[in-house]
JSON list of C-alpha atoms in Angstrom, two decimals:
[
{"chain": "L", "resi": 1119, "resn": "GLY", "atom": "CA", "xyz": [-70.15, 255.98, -147.75]},
{"chain": "L", "resi": 1120, "resn": "GLN", "atom": "CA", "xyz": [-67.20, 254.79, -145.77]},
{"chain": "L", "resi": 1121, "resn": "SER", "atom": "CA", "xyz": [-63.88, 256.60, -145.52]},
{"chain": "L", "resi": 1122, "resn": "LEU", "atom": "CA", "xyz": [-60.68, 256.18, -143.58]},
{"chain": "L", "resi": 1123, "resn": "GLU", "atom": "CA", "xyz": [-57.82, 258.65, -143.63]},
{"chain": "L", "resi": 1124, "resn": "GLN", "atom": "CA", "xyz": [-54.15, 258.00, -142.93]},
{"chain": "L", "resi": 1125, "resn": "PRO", "atom": "CA", "xyz": [-51.00, 259.93, -143.76]},
{"chain": "L", "resi": 1126, "resn": "SER", "atom": "CA", "xyz": [-49.56, 258.63, -147.00]},
{"chain": "L", "resi": 1127, "resn": "GLU", "atom": "CA", "xyz": [-45.94, 258.58, -145.85]},
{"chain": "L", "resi": 1128, "resn": "VAL", "atom": "CA", "xyz": [-43.95, 258.77, -142.62]},
{"chain": "L", "resi": 1129, "resn": "THR", "atom": "CA", "xyz": [-40.17, 258.75, -142.23]},
{"chain": "L", "resi": 1130, "resn": "ALA", "atom": "CA", "xyz": [-38.23, 258.12, -139.03]},
{"chain": "L", "resi": 1131, "resn": "VAL", "atom": "CA", "xyz": [-34.80, 256.92, -137.90]},
{"chain": "L", "resi": 1132, "resn": "GLU", "atom": "CA", "xyz": [-33.85, 253.68, -136.24]},
{"chain": "L", "resi": 1133, "resn": "GLY", "atom": "CA", "xyz": [-34.57, 253.63, -132.54]},
{"chain": "L", "resi": 1134, "resn": "ALA", "atom": "CA", "xyz": [-37.15, 256.40, -132.75]},
{"chain": "L", "resi": 1135, "resn": "ILE", "atom": "CA", "xyz": [-40.88, 256.30, -131.98]},
{"chain": "L", "resi": 1136, "resn": "VAL", "atom": "CA", "xyz": [-43.46, 256.94, -134.66]},
{"chain": "L", "resi": 1137, "resn": "GLN", "atom": "CA", "xyz": [-47.23, 257.35, -134.54]},
{"chain": "L", "resi": 1138, "resn": "ILE", "atom": "CA", "xyz": [-49.51, 256.61, -137.49]},
{"chain": "L", "resi": 1139, "resn": "ASN", "atom": "CA", "xyz": [-52.95, 258.16, -137.21]},
{"chain": "L", "resi": 1140, "resn": "CYS", "atom": "CA", "xyz": [-56.22, 256.92, -138.62]},
{"chain": "L", "resi": 1141, "resn": "THR", "atom": "CA", "xyz": [-59.53, 258.76, -138.68]},
{"chain": "L", "resi": 1142, "resn": "TYR", "atom": "CA", "xyz": [-62.67, 257.11, -139.93]},
{"chain": "L", "resi": 1143, "resn": "GLN", "atom": "CA", "xyz": [-66.19, 257.92, -141.03]},
{"chain": "L", "resi": 1144, "resn": "THR", "atom": "CA", "xyz": [-68.21, 254.75, -141.40]},
{"chain": "L", "resi": 1145, "resn": "SER", "atom": "CA", "xyz": [-71.85, 253.73, -141.24]},
{"chain": "L", "resi": 1146, "resn": "GLY", "atom": "CA", "xyz": [-71.11, 251.26, -138.44]},
{"chain": "L", "resi": 1147, "resn": "PHE", "atom": "CA", "xyz": [-68.25, 250.36, -136.17]},
{"chain": "L", "resi": 1148, "resn": "TYR", "atom": "CA", "xyz": [-67.26, 247.10, -134.55]},
{"chain": "L", "resi": 1149, "resn": "GLY", "atom": "CA", "xyz": [-63.54, 247.69, -134.09]},
{"chain": "L", "resi": 1150, "resn": "LEU", "atom": "CA", "xyz": [-60.30, 249.02, -135.54]},
{"chain": "L", "resi": 1151, "resn": "SER", "atom": "CA", "xyz": [-57.49, 246.75, -136.71]},
{"chain": "L", "resi": 1152, "resn": "TRP", "atom": "CA", "xyz": [-53.98, 247.42, -137.93]},
{"chain": "L", "resi": 1153, "resn": "TYR", "atom": "CA", "xyz": [-52.08, 245.46, -140.57]},
{"chain": "L", "resi": 1154, "resn": "GLN", "atom": "CA", "xyz": [-48.51, 245.58, -141.80]},
{"chain": "L", "resi": 1155, "resn": "GLN", "atom": "CA", "xyz": [-47.54, 244.86, -145.39]},
{"chain": "L", "resi": 1156, "resn": "HIS", "atom": "CA", "xyz": [-43.98, 244.63, -146.71]},
{"chain": "L", "resi": 1157, "resn": "ASP", "atom": "CA", "xyz": [-43.36, 245.28, -150.39]},
{"chain": "L", "resi": 1158, "resn": "GLY", "atom": "CA", "xyz": [-44.41, 242.25, -152.41]},
{"chain": "L", "resi": 1159, "resn": "GLY", "atom": "CA", "xyz": [-45.91, 240.55, -149.37]},
{"chain": "L", "resi": 1160, "resn": "ALA", "atom": "CA", "xyz": [-49.29, 239.87, -147.85]},
{"chain": "L", "resi": 1161, "resn": "PRO", "atom": "CA", "xyz": [-50.83, 241.94, -145.07]},
{"chain": "L", "resi": 1162, "resn": "THR", "atom": "CA", "xyz": [-50.20, 240.60, -141.58]},
{"chain": "L", "resi": 1163, "resn": "PHE", "atom": "CA", "xyz": [-52.26, 241.38, -138.50]},
{"chain": "L", "resi": 1164, "resn": "LEU", "atom": "CA", "xyz": [-50.76, 243.64, -135.83]},
{"chain": "L", "resi": 1165, "resn": "SER", "atom": "CA", "xyz": [-53.46, 244.67, -133.36]},
{"chain": "L", "resi": 1166, "resn": "TYR", "atom": "CA", "xyz": [-57.12, 245.31, -132.71]},
{"chain": "L", "resi": 1167, "resn": "ASN", "atom": "CA", "xyz": [-59.13, 247.73, -130.58]},
{"chain": "L", "resi": 1168, "resn": "ALA", "atom": "CA", "xyz": [-62.84, 247.43, -129.93]},
{"chain": "L", "resi": 1169, "resn": "LEU", "atom": "CA", "xyz": [-62.94, 249.62, -126.84]},
{"chain": "L", "resi": 1170, "resn": "ASP", "atom": "CA", "xyz": [-61.40, 252.99, -126.07]},
{"chain": "L", "resi": 1171, "resn": "GLY", "atom": "CA", "xyz": [-57.87, 252.90, -124.81]},
{"chain": "L", "resi": 1172, "resn": "LEU", "atom": "CA", "xyz": [-54.45, 251.54, -125.47]},
{"chain": "L", "resi": 1173, "resn": "GLU", "atom": "CA", "xyz": [-53.53, 247.98, -126.45]},
{"chain": "L", "resi": 1174, "resn": "GLU", "atom": "CA", "xyz": [-49.87, 247.01, -126.20]},
{"chain": "L", "resi": 1175, "resn": "THR", "atom": "CA", "xyz": [-48.15, 244.18, -128.02]},
{"chain": "L", "resi": 1176, "resn": "GLY", "atom": "CA", "xyz": [-44.39, 244.30, -127.66]},
{"chain": "L", "resi": 1177, "resn": "ARG", "atom": "CA", "xyz": [-42.96, 247.30, -129.51]},
{"chain": "L", "resi": 1178, "resn": "PHE", "atom": "CA", "xyz": [-46.34, 248.08, -131.07]},
{"chain": "L", "resi": 1179, "resn": "SER", "atom": "CA", "xyz": [-49.29, 249.77, -129.36]},
{"chain": "L", "resi": 1180, "resn": "SER", "atom": "CA", "xyz": [-52.65, 250.78, -130.74]},
{"chain": "L", "resi": 1181, "resn": "PHE", "atom": "CA", "xyz": [-55.07, 253.34, -129.41]},
{"chain": "L", "resi": 1182, "resn": "LEU", "atom": "CA", "xyz": [-58.75, 253.99, -130.07]},
{"chain": "L", "resi": 1183, "resn": "SER", "atom": "CA", "xyz": [-61.11, 256.82, -129.25]},
{"chain": "L", "resi": 1184, "resn": "ARG", "atom": "CA", "xyz": [-64.59, 255.91, -130.46]},
{"chain": "L", "resi": 1185, "resn": "SER", "atom": "CA", "xyz": [-66.02, 259.31, -129.59]},
{"chain": "L", "resi": 1186, "resn": "ASP", "atom": "CA", "xyz": [-63.43, 260.98, -131.84]},
{"chain": "L", "resi": 1187, "resn": "SER", "atom": "CA", "xyz": [-63.55, 258.30, -134.56]},
{"chain": "L", "resi": 1188, "resn": "TYR", "atom": "CA", "xyz": [-59.80, 258.18, -134.26]},
{"chain": "L", "resi": 1189, "resn": "GLY", "atom": "CA", "xyz": [-57.08, 255.70, -133.63]},
{"chain": "L", "resi": 1190, "resn": "TYR", "atom": "CA", "xyz": [-53.34, 255.39, -133.94]},
{"chain": "L", "resi": 1191, "resn": "LEU", "atom": "CA", "xyz": [-50.58, 252.83, -134.16]},
{"chain": "L", "resi": 1192, "resn": "LEU", "atom": "CA", "xyz": [-47.45, 253.54, -132.12]},
{"chain": "L", "resi": 1193, "resn": "LEU", "atom": "CA", "xyz": [-44.21, 251.88, -133.08]},
{"chain": "L", "resi": 1194, "resn": "GLN", "atom": "CA", "xyz": [-41.35, 252.11, -130.60]},
{"chain": "L", "resi": 1195, "resn": "GLU", "atom": "CA", "xyz": [-37.65, 251.34, -130.92]},
{"chain": "L", "resi": 1196, "resn": "LEU", "atom": "CA", "xyz": [-37.95, 251.40, -134.68]},
{"chain": "L", "resi": 1197, "resn": "GLN", "atom": "CA", "xyz": [-35.95, 248.86, -136.65]},
{"chain": "L", "resi": 1198, "resn": "MET", "atom": "CA", "xyz": [-35.09, 248.76, -140.34]},
{"chain": "L", "resi": 1199, "resn": "LYS", "atom": "CA", "xyz": [-37.41, 245.79, -140.76]},
{"chain": "L", "resi": 1200, "resn": "ASP", "atom": "CA", "xyz": [-40.35, 248.00, -139.73]},
{"chain": "L", "resi": 1201, "resn": "SER", "atom": "CA", "xyz": [-40.13, 249.74, -143.12]},
{"chain": "L", "resi": 1202, "resn": "ALA", "atom": "CA", "xyz": [-43.44, 248.72, -144.65]},
{"chain": "L", "resi": 1203, "resn": "SER", "atom": "CA", "xyz": [-46.96, 249.95, -145.34]},
{"chain": "L", "resi": 1204, "resn": "TYR", "atom": "CA", "xyz": [-49.41, 250.09, -142.46]},
{"chain": "L", "resi": 1205, "resn": "PHE", "atom": "CA", "xyz": [-53.16, 249.92, -142.90]},
{"chain": "L", "resi": 1206, "resn": "CYS", "atom": "CA", "xyz": [-55.94, 250.66, -140.47]},
{"chain": "L", "resi": 1207, "resn": "ALA", "atom": "CA", "xyz": [-59.17, 248.78, -141.04]},
{"chain": "L", "resi": 1208, "resn": "VAL", "atom": "CA", "xyz": [-62.65, 249.23, -139.59]},
{"chain": "L", "resi": 1209, "resn": "SER", "atom": "CA", "xyz": [-64.83, 246.18, -139.14]},
{"chain": "L", "resi": 1210, "resn": "LEU", "atom": "CA", "xyz": [-68.39, 247.35, -139.58]},
{"chain": "L", "resi": 1211, "resn": "ILE", "atom": "CA", "xyz": [-71.29, 246.37, -137.39]},
{"chain": "L", "resi": 1212, "resn": "TYR", "atom": "CA", "xyz": [-71.87, 243.25, -139.49]},
{"chain": "L", "resi": 1213, "resn": "GLY", "atom": "CA", "xyz": [-68.64, 241.75, -138.28]},
{"chain": "L", "resi": 1214, "resn": "GLN", "atom": "CA", "xyz": [-66.80, 240.50, -141.33]},
{"chain": "L", "resi": 1215, "resn": "ASN", "atom": "CA", "xyz": [-67.41, 243.54, -143.50]},
{"chain": "L", "resi": 1216, "resn": "PHE", "atom": "CA", "xyz": [-64.11, 245.44, -143.47]},
{"chain": "L", "resi": 1217, "resn": "VAL", "atom": "CA", "xyz": [-63.09, 248.82, -144.81]},
{"chain": "L", "resi": 1218, "resn": "PHE", "atom": "CA", "xyz": [-59.36, 249.52, -145.09]},
{"chain": "L", "resi": 1219, "resn": "GLY", "atom": "CA", "xyz": [-57.57, 252.84, -145.11]},
{"chain": "L", "resi": 1220, "resn": "PRO", "atom": "CA", "xyz": [-55.31, 253.80, -148.03]},
{"chain": "L", "resi": 1221, "resn": "GLY", "atom": "CA", "xyz": [-52.17, 252.88, -146.09]},
{"chain": "L", "resi": 1222, "resn": "THR", "atom": "CA", "xyz": [-49.17, 254.71, -144.66]},
{"chain": "L", "resi": 1223, "resn": "ARG", "atom": "CA", "xyz": [-45.75, 253.95, -146.03]},
{"chain": "L", "resi": 1224, "resn": "LEU", "atom": "CA", "xyz": [-43.19, 254.00, -143.23]},
{"chain": "L", "resi": 1225, "resn": "SER", "atom": "CA", "xyz": [-39.53, 254.41, -144.11]},
{"chain": "L", "resi": 1226, "resn": "VAL", "atom": "CA", "xyz": [-37.01, 253.76, -141.35]},
{"chain": "L", "resi": 1227, "resn": "LEU", "atom": "CA", "xyz": [-33.63, 255.35, -141.97]},
{"chain": "L", "resi": 1228, "resn": "PRO", "atom": "CA", "xyz": [-30.33, 254.23, -140.43]},
{"chain": "T", "resi": 126, "resn": "GLU", "atom": "CA", "xyz": [-48.41, 224.68, -141.48]},
{"chain": "T", "resi": 127, "resn": "ALA", "atom": "CA", "xyz": [-51.40, 227.02, -141.19]},
{"chain": "T", "resi": 128, "resn": "GLN", "atom": "CA", "xyz": [-51.89, 228.78, -144.47]},
{"chain": "T", "resi": 129, "resn": "VAL", "atom": "CA", "xyz": [-54.16, 230.35, -147.04]},
{"chain": "T", "resi": 130, "resn": "THR", "atom": "CA", "xyz": [-53.30, 229.22, -150.57]},
{"chain": "T", "resi": 131, "resn": "GLN", "atom": "CA", "xyz": [-54.26, 231.13, -153.69]},
{"chain": "T", "resi": 132, "resn": "ASN", "atom": "CA", "xyz": [-53.87, 230.01, -157.29]},
{"chain": "T", "resi": 133, "resn": "PRO", "atom": "CA", "xyz": [-52.71, 231.17, -159.68]},
{"chain": "T", "resi": 134, "resn": "ARG", "atom": "CA", "xyz": [-50.16, 233.64, -158.33]},
{"chain": "T", "resi": 135, "resn": "TYR", "atom": "CA", "xyz": [-49.96, 235.46, -161.66]},
{"chain": "T", "resi": 136, "resn": "LEU", "atom": "CA", "xyz": [-52.29, 235.51, -164.65]},
{"chain": "T", "resi": 137, "resn": "ILE", "atom": "CA", "xyz": [-52.37, 237.50, -167.85]},
{"chain": "T", "resi": 138, "resn": "THR", "atom": "CA", "xyz": [-55.55, 237.06, -169.85]},
{"chain": "T", "resi": 139, "resn": "VAL", "atom": "CA", "xyz": [-57.87, 238.85, -172.25]},
{"chain": "T", "resi": 140, "resn": "THR", "atom": "CA", "xyz": [-61.14, 240.70, -171.86]},
{"chain": "T", "resi": 141, "resn": "GLY", "atom": "CA", "xyz": [-64.17, 238.48, -171.64]},
{"chain": "T", "resi": 142, "resn": "LYS", "atom": "CA", "xyz": [-62.43, 235.17, -170.95]},
{"chain": "T", "resi": 143, "resn": "LYS", "atom": "CA", "xyz": [-63.91, 233.68, -167.79]},
{"chain": "T", "resi": 144, "resn": "LEU", "atom": "CA", "xyz": [-61.44, 232.94, -165.03]},
{"chain": "T", "resi": 145, "resn": "THR", "atom": "CA", "xyz": [-61.42, 231.57, -161.51]},
{"chain": "T", "resi": 146, "resn": "VAL", "atom": "CA", "xyz": [-58.98, 232.30, -158.73]},
{"chain": "T", "resi": 147, "resn": "THR", "atom": "CA", "xyz": [-58.99, 229.58, -156.12]},
{"chain": "T", "resi": 148, "resn": "CYS", "atom": "CA", "xyz": [-58.51, 230.07, -152.39]},
{"chain": "T", "resi": 149, "resn": "SER", "atom": "CA", "xyz": [-58.11, 227.35, -149.81]},
{"chain": "T", "resi": 150, "resn": "GLN", "atom": "CA", "xyz": [-57.40, 227.50, -146.08]},
{"chain": "T", "resi": 151, "resn": "ASN", "atom": "CA", "xyz": [-56.37, 224.66, -143.77]},
{"chain": "T", "resi": 152, "resn": "MET", "atom": "CA", "xyz": [-57.23, 226.30, -140.43]},
{"chain": "T", "resi": 153, "resn": "ASN", "atom": "CA", "xyz": [-60.93, 225.35, -140.31]},
{"chain": "T", "resi": 154, "resn": "HIS", "atom": "CA", "xyz": [-61.82, 229.05, -140.29]},
{"chain": "T", "resi": 155, "resn": "GLU", "atom": "CA", "xyz": [-65.44, 230.03, -140.66]},
{"chain": "T", "resi": 156, "resn": "TYR", "atom": "CA", "xyz": [-64.86, 233.44, -142.20]},
{"chain": "T", "resi": 157, "resn": "MET", "atom": "CA", "xyz": [-63.27, 234.14, -145.57]},
{"chain": "T", "resi": 158, "resn": "SER", "atom": "CA", "xyz": [-62.95, 237.26, -147.71]},
{"chain": "T", "resi": 159, "resn": "TRP", "atom": "CA", "xyz": [-61.67, 238.49, -151.04]},
{"chain": "T", "resi": 160, "resn": "TYR", "atom": "CA", "xyz": [-59.94, 241.83, -151.47]},
{"chain": "T", "resi": 161, "resn": "ARG", "atom": "CA", "xyz": [-58.42, 243.74, -154.33]},
{"chain": "T", "resi": 162, "resn": "GLN", "atom": "CA", "xyz": [-55.50, 246.09, -153.81]},
{"chain": "T", "resi": 163, "resn": "ASP", "atom": "CA", "xyz": [-54.81, 249.04, -156.06]},
{"chain": "T", "resi": 164, "resn": "PRO", "atom": "CA", "xyz": [-52.15, 251.75, -155.55]},
{"chain": "T", "resi": 165, "resn": "GLY", "atom": "CA", "xyz": [-53.34, 254.50, -153.23]},
{"chain": "T", "resi": 166, "resn": "LEU", "atom": "CA", "xyz": [-56.63, 252.77, -152.46]},
{"chain": "T", "resi": 167, "resn": "GLY", "atom": "CA", "xyz": [-55.61, 250.21, -149.87]},
{"chain": "T", "resi": 168, "resn": "LEU", "atom": "CA", "xyz": [-57.49, 246.94, -149.80]},
{"chain": "T", "resi": 169, "resn": "ARG", "atom": "CA", "xyz": [-61.10, 246.93, -150.85]},
{"chain": "T", "resi": 170, "resn": "GLN", "atom": "CA", "xyz": [-63.34, 244.06, -149.87]},
{"chain": "T", "resi": 171, "resn": "ILE", "atom": "CA", "xyz": [-65.08, 242.34, -152.76]},
{"chain": "T", "resi": 172, "resn": "TYR", "atom": "CA", "xyz": [-67.07, 239.59, -151.04]},
{"chain": "T", "resi": 173, "resn": "TYR", "atom": "CA", "xyz": [-67.01, 237.84, -147.71]},
{"chain": "T", "resi": 174, "resn": "SER", "atom": "CA", "xyz": [-68.40, 234.62, -146.33]},
{"chain": "T", "resi": 175, "resn": "MET", "atom": "CA", "xyz": [-69.41, 233.82, -142.78]},
{"chain": "T", "resi": 176, "resn": "ASN", "atom": "CA", "xyz": [-69.91, 230.11, -143.35]},
{"chain": "T", "resi": 177, "resn": "VAL", "atom": "CA", "xyz": [-70.73, 227.49, -145.96]},
{"chain": "T", "resi": 178, "resn": "GLU", "atom": "CA", "xyz": [-73.38, 228.81, -148.35]},
{"chain": "T", "resi": 179, "resn": "VAL", "atom": "CA", "xyz": [-73.39, 232.22, -146.60]},
{"chain": "T", "resi": 180, "resn": "THR", "atom": "CA", "xyz": [-71.84, 235.05, -148.60]},
{"chain": "T", "resi": 181, "resn": "ASP", "atom": "CA", "xyz": [-72.33, 238.80, -148.76]},
{"chain": "T", "resi": 182, "resn": "LYS", "atom": "CA", "xyz": [-71.13, 241.74, -150.81]},
{"chain": "T", "resi": 183, "resn": "GLY", "atom": "CA", "xyz": [-68.28, 243.94, -149.75]},
{"chain": "T", "resi": 184, "resn": "ASP", "atom": "CA", "xyz": [-67.59, 247.39, -151.11]},
{"chain": "T", "resi": 185, "resn": "VAL", "atom": "CA", "xyz": [-66.71, 246.48, -154.71]},
{"chain": "T", "resi": 186, "resn": "PRO", "atom": "CA", "xyz": [-68.65, 243.34, -155.75]},
{"chain": "T", "resi": 187, "resn": "GLU", "atom": "CA", "xyz": [-69.52, 244.38, -159.31]},
{"chain": "T", "resi": 188, "resn": "GLY", "atom": "CA", "xyz": [-68.12, 242.02, -161.91]},
{"chain": "T", "resi": 189, "resn": "TYR", "atom": "CA", "xyz": [-67.28, 239.27, -159.42]},
{"chain": "T", "resi": 190, "resn": "LYS", "atom": "CA", "xyz": [-68.93, 236.12, -158.13]},
{"chain": "T", "resi": 191, "resn": "VAL", "atom": "CA", "xyz": [-68.05, 233.82, -155.26]},
{"chain": "T", "resi": 192, "resn": "SER", "atom": "CA", "xyz": [-69.22, 230.54, -153.86]},
{"chain": "T", "resi": 193, "resn": "ARG", "atom": "CA", "xyz": [-68.68, 228.73, -150.57]},
{"chain": "T", "resi": 194, "resn": "LYS", "atom": "CA", "xyz": [-69.66, 225.11, -151.03]},
{"chain": "T", "resi": 195, "resn": "GLU", "atom": "CA", "xyz": [-67.04, 223.81, -148.63]},
{"chain": "T", "resi": 196, "resn": "LYS", "atom": "CA", "xyz": [-65.62, 225.42, -145.53]},
{"chain": "T", "resi": 197, "resn": "ARG", "atom": "CA", "xyz": [-62.04, 225.40, -146.75]},
{"chain": "T", "resi": 198, "resn": "ASN", "atom": "CA", "xyz": [-62.57, 226.81, -150.26]},
{"chain": "T", "resi": 199, "resn": "PHE", "atom": "CA", "xyz": [-63.73, 230.23, -151.44]},
{"chain": "T", "resi": 200, "resn": "PRO", "atom": "CA", "xyz": [-63.14, 230.72, -155.18]},
{"chain": "T", "resi": 201, "resn": "LEU", "atom": "CA", "xyz": [-63.42, 234.11, -156.87]},
{"chain": "T", "resi": 202, "resn": "ILE", "atom": "CA", "xyz": [-64.98, 234.05, -160.32]},
{"chain": "T", "resi": 203, "resn": "LEU", "atom": "CA", "xyz": [-64.72, 236.70, -163.00]},
{"chain": "T", "resi": 204, "resn": "GLU", "atom": "CA", "xyz": [-67.35, 235.76, -165.57]},
{"chain": "T", "resi": 205, "resn": "SER", "atom": "CA", "xyz": [-66.36, 238.39, -168.14]},
{"chain": "T", "resi": 206, "resn": "PRO", "atom": "CA", "xyz": [-63.16, 240.11, -167.02]},
{"chain": "T", "resi": 207, "resn": "SER", "atom": "CA", "xyz": [-62.48, 243.68, -168.09]},
{"chain": "T", "resi": 208, "resn": "PRO", "atom": "CA", "xyz": [-59.27, 245.75, -167.95]},
{"chain": "T", "resi": 209, "resn": "ASN", "atom": "CA", "xyz": [-60.49, 247.67, -164.86]},
{"chain": "T", "resi": 210, "resn": "GLN", "atom": "CA", "xyz": [-60.27, 244.40, -162.95]},
{"chain": "T", "resi": 211, "resn": "THR", "atom": "CA", "xyz": [-56.51, 244.34, -163.41]},
{"chain": "T", "resi": 212, "resn": "SER", "atom": "CA", "xyz": [-55.31, 244.32, -159.83]},
{"chain": "T", "resi": 213, "resn": "LEU", "atom": "CA", "xyz": [-53.65, 242.41, -156.99]},
{"chain": "T", "resi": 214, "resn": "TYR", "atom": "CA", "xyz": [-56.11, 240.11, -155.27]},
{"chain": "T", "resi": 215, "resn": "PHE", "atom": "CA", "xyz": [-55.91, 238.70, -151.76]},
{"chain": "T", "resi": 216, "resn": "CYS", "atom": "CA", "xyz": [-57.93, 236.00, -150.08]},
{"chain": "T", "resi": 217, "resn": "ALA", "atom": "CA", "xyz": [-58.15, 236.00, -146.28]},
{"chain": "T", "resi": 218, "resn": "SER", "atom": "CA", "xyz": [-59.63, 233.83, -143.56]},
{"chain": "T", "resi": 219, "resn": "SER", "atom": "CA", "xyz": [-60.31, 234.26, -139.86]},
{"chain": "T", "resi": 220, "resn": "GLN", "atom": "CA", "xyz": [-61.67, 232.19, -137.03]},
{"chain": "T", "resi": 221, "resn": "GLY", "atom": "CA", "xyz": [-64.14, 234.78, -135.77]},
{"chain": "T", "resi": 222, "resn": "GLN", "atom": "CA", "xyz": [-65.62, 238.09, -136.75]},
{"chain": "T", "resi": 223, "resn": "GLY", "atom": "CA", "xyz": [-64.63, 241.63, -135.96]},
{"chain": "T", "resi": 224, "resn": "GLY", "atom": "CA", "xyz": [-61.24, 241.74, -134.37]},
{"chain": "T", "resi": 225, "resn": "GLN", "atom": "CA", "xyz": [-60.07, 238.23, -135.04]},
{"chain": "T", "resi": 226, "resn": "PRO", "atom": "CA", "xyz": [-56.86, 238.33, -137.11]},
{"chain": "T", "resi": 227, "resn": "GLN", "atom": "CA", "xyz": [-57.33, 237.79, -140.81]},
{"chain": "T", "resi": 228, "resn": "HIS", "atom": "CA", "xyz": [-54.76, 235.47, -142.37]},
{"chain": "T", "resi": 229, "resn": "PHE", "atom": "CA", "xyz": [-53.96, 236.47, -145.93]},
{"chain": "T", "resi": 230, "resn": "GLY", "atom": "CA", "xyz": [-52.84, 234.43, -148.88]},
{"chain": "T", "resi": 231, "resn": "ASP", "atom": "CA", "xyz": [-49.79, 235.48, -150.90]},
{"chain": "T", "resi": 232, "resn": "GLY", "atom": "CA", "xyz": [-51.87, 237.28, -153.50]},
{"chain": "T", "resi": 233, "resn": "THR", "atom": "CA", "xyz": [-52.78, 236.84, -157.14]},
{"chain": "T", "resi": 234, "resn": "ARG", "atom": "CA", "xyz": [-51.72, 239.43, -159.69]},
{"chain": "T", "resi": 235, "resn": "LEU", "atom": "CA", "xyz": [-54.23, 239.59, -162.52]},
{"chain": "T", "resi": 236, "resn": "SER", "atom": "CA", "xyz": [-53.69, 241.48, -165.75]},
{"chain": "T", "resi": 237, "resn": "ILE", "atom": "CA", "xyz": [-56.67, 241.78, -168.08]},
{"chain": "T", "resi": 238, "resn": "LEU", "atom": "CA", "xyz": [-55.71, 242.96, -171.56]}
]
């Protein structure tokens, strides 16, 4: 079977840095994506890693270690609008077959 | 405006009454998927399609059917809905496979009584 693990909740204050971890056990691996979802909204794409290392996109960075089956999303200079759920997702070797993690609810406090 | 459009947005129906949720994208994307989202379980892929007439099962295909007769449309069909299919459903499309961003529709909330 396929499984991804993420912390269920994370709380941080405005301006801080927070890291959301994701570990995975899947039958194949093509890459790791991250999505953000606000309450009542649709998921939106944040970042993608296919190779080991760090990818940076503005305040958000994502890291992957394929040997450890582990990745994380790093959010810097937190803002209130970053309060949302964050999902990691593995795309399996067949490309469009995705498995999502259960999600991490981030609360940013003033 | 680039978008993925799902209809209906909300539906309350009864067990066994066939229903179809439509999904249409205007970005000429090759890849489309259907997901269901349940509390604590994240999004689970139901079916995906890599092109016209090419579809494959995701993790939870039981009780669902799809078709891809045109590139822009990817309807989800519940032939005989049951209460355990009560959920929030999302359609998504992407230009390429793997790491290409998936663009999601606004979701369809289905309640099967």
